[in-house]
Amino acid sequence: MKKLVDDPANAVTDSLAGFALAHADTVAVHGIDPSTLARTGPVYATRKQPAPHGTVAVISGGGSGHEPLHIGFIGEGMLDAAVPGPMFTSPTPDCIYEAIRAAHAGAGVLLIVKNYTGDVLNFDMAADLAADDGIAVRTVIVEDDVAVENSLHTIGRRGVAGTLLVEKIAGAAAARGDCLDDVAAVAQHVIDNVRSMGVALTPCTVPQIGRPSFDLPADEIEIGIGIHGEPGRYRAPVAPASTITRDILDPVIADLRVNDGEKVLLYVNGMGATPLSELYIIYGAARRLCDERGIIVDRSLVGDYVTSLEMQGASVTLLRLDDELTALWDAPVNTVTLAW
Amino acid sequence: MKKLVDDPANAVTDSLAGFALAHADTVAVHGIDPSTLARTGPVYATRKQPAPHGTVAVISGGGSGHEPLHIGFIGEGMLDAAVPGPMFTSPTPDCIYEAIRAAHAGAGVLLIVKNYTGDVLNFDMAADLAADDGIAVRTVIVEDDVAVENSLHTIGRRGVAGTLLVEKIAGAAAARGDCLDDVAAVAQHVIDNVRSMGVALTPCTVPQIGRPSFDLPADEIEIGIGIHGEPGRYRAPVAPASTITRDILDPVIADLRVNDGEKVLLYVNGMGATPLSELYIIYGAARRLCDERGIIVDRSLVGDYVTSLEMQGASVTLLRLDDELTALWDAPVNTVTLAW
């Protein structure tokens, strides 16, 4: 295994310590001493400068290994806190609970949870603990992956790249002062209108495991892969980018039932090891397919946002836009990763 | 070869077409029809909204395959134009010349060139052509890589990750209205105070070539690698991240002669396929080394900015800061990749 890690067992902690040092002006990482790298308590991260009192707190989290999701999205106009678990493993309820208590600003908390059994269970337990403290908590479950139902680790559909869009738009709604019910409603509205599908060219290796998460022959790709290397819909021979793009975008269009003349946000996400130049090739191919089908691409995003360590591959996501979602997408955001 | 490309011979053009479509609101790509993917003339990219007349234009460019460098840095407070060549190959003088003519806003042009023989030659020829048109052109050569002198493709030191810092700071000087001599002087001041060194864990594959640029055994890494996979200083067994970080950072500190109590910008750059979590492990290790040596890390940057396609690896860069450079680094920037 070739990885830039020290003790593989401490990869997540060591990485969070580096993140804390690099972004100490905007983000606070709790539960790790960045000098000694020791764990000192429940691990979670918050905005250095909390949102004003009376604002709904928006929190997400999940297994590590998908960076910049979620820690890179902490900041004004997006997340108030994020809870990074062990690599590809849900954070424990105590960490989520402490994040809720730390981020709560008197107006309730929205939890944005990707649909994996462990995450759903642990966020639910933390929400119950917080409710016992009198904190109003609402939860939305992201399940944008159209590839498969009832995969490894998941009942129903998996939550993948679309999670970023839910976090951005819910964060914008909270920042403008919406109440908890309204922030939860707009987050659910995004979830109802966002779909994704991905492809993997190579597997990835969790440091503590030390071997690739699955085998993929040199001449095959996996269509419909999950962000932990869960099996997809099928394996196919290596194909041109425009063919692969069609094979992952058409199921998204079909499932979302996008009609001729509707506006969408088109988002091409890299899995971690795909050159940015190739993501733009996928974007161009997706854009031409949308044009052919009369779908109006009104907003765009291209980059490595919801990754799977050093997996090569990409996903395409469509979000059906209306004026409300467009305005919230365009609203100012100031995080380590997204800023405008 | 597993890559998300259509015809490997058209990978750069197809990618630029996608980039043009994704960022049509802020960047204009010239010489490619994004609908037909056909080349229609010299290829270069400019700000959609040019800088005010009377502002120095800052232009960079070089072989493609290092994205987001340079096209991702076009925008307010950074580059006015960028000239992407074929993969790992210098753009031709006609493209550079057209970019100069398009970006010139009446106050002269600064060319920021990475020190590779082909780039230096072609930017020089373009500068001569522009001078014949009466455009004042100055050129600075970035040569921040301390690893080797007189490498493949280069006489002297190579220009690598530090190029981003030159572009950001020169762009900020131009944006505040500095004259050409002053913008060139501050760019040279950055070059005089910036040093980098990198490590590769794996090679990368140029689409048109179809095989890895070099072989690296499964248990070895290359210390001092160039951004095109040029040989480094030596090969070493796979080692812990903190050991590797010391092996690439100590030569940087020694060469830059950073003294106890001096302030620096610490910048960890990913080569393309390194998980972001690992870049933060490198950052943390580098930060602790700086602390031990009494070097004050006053600004930080971590991410994939100057890449080598899907190479796994990273580089560390130090820029010695003074008040002037710090203020220009902090100045507002609004590009596809960097924004604050």
XYZ file of C-alpha atoms in Angstrom, chain B residues 13 29 36 67 85-86 128 131 136 142 144 154 195 211 216 224 233 237 264 273 285 289 300 320:
24
model
C -9.528 20.323 -26.738
C -12.139 30.076 -24.200
C -18.600 20.866 -32.416
C -5.165 21.619 -14.019
C -0.707 23.913 -24.569
C -1.040 20.274 -25.563
C 8.834 39.680 -29.380
C 6.624 44.116 -28.757
C 5.124 46.546 -23.409
C 9.402 30.654 -12.080
C 10.986 27.130 -7.424
C 14.935 22.313 -18.278
C 10.863 27.132 -3.008
C 1.434 4.171 -20.932
C 8.063 2.975 -9.959
C 12.189 15.318 -5.846
C 16.842 13.250 -6.536
C 11.458 2.799 0.091
C 6.109 31.911 5.748
C -4.593 11.446 -7.176
C 3.759 17.053 9.632
C 8.614 20.667 11.510
C -1.596 28.211 4.518
C 8.921 33.814 2.825
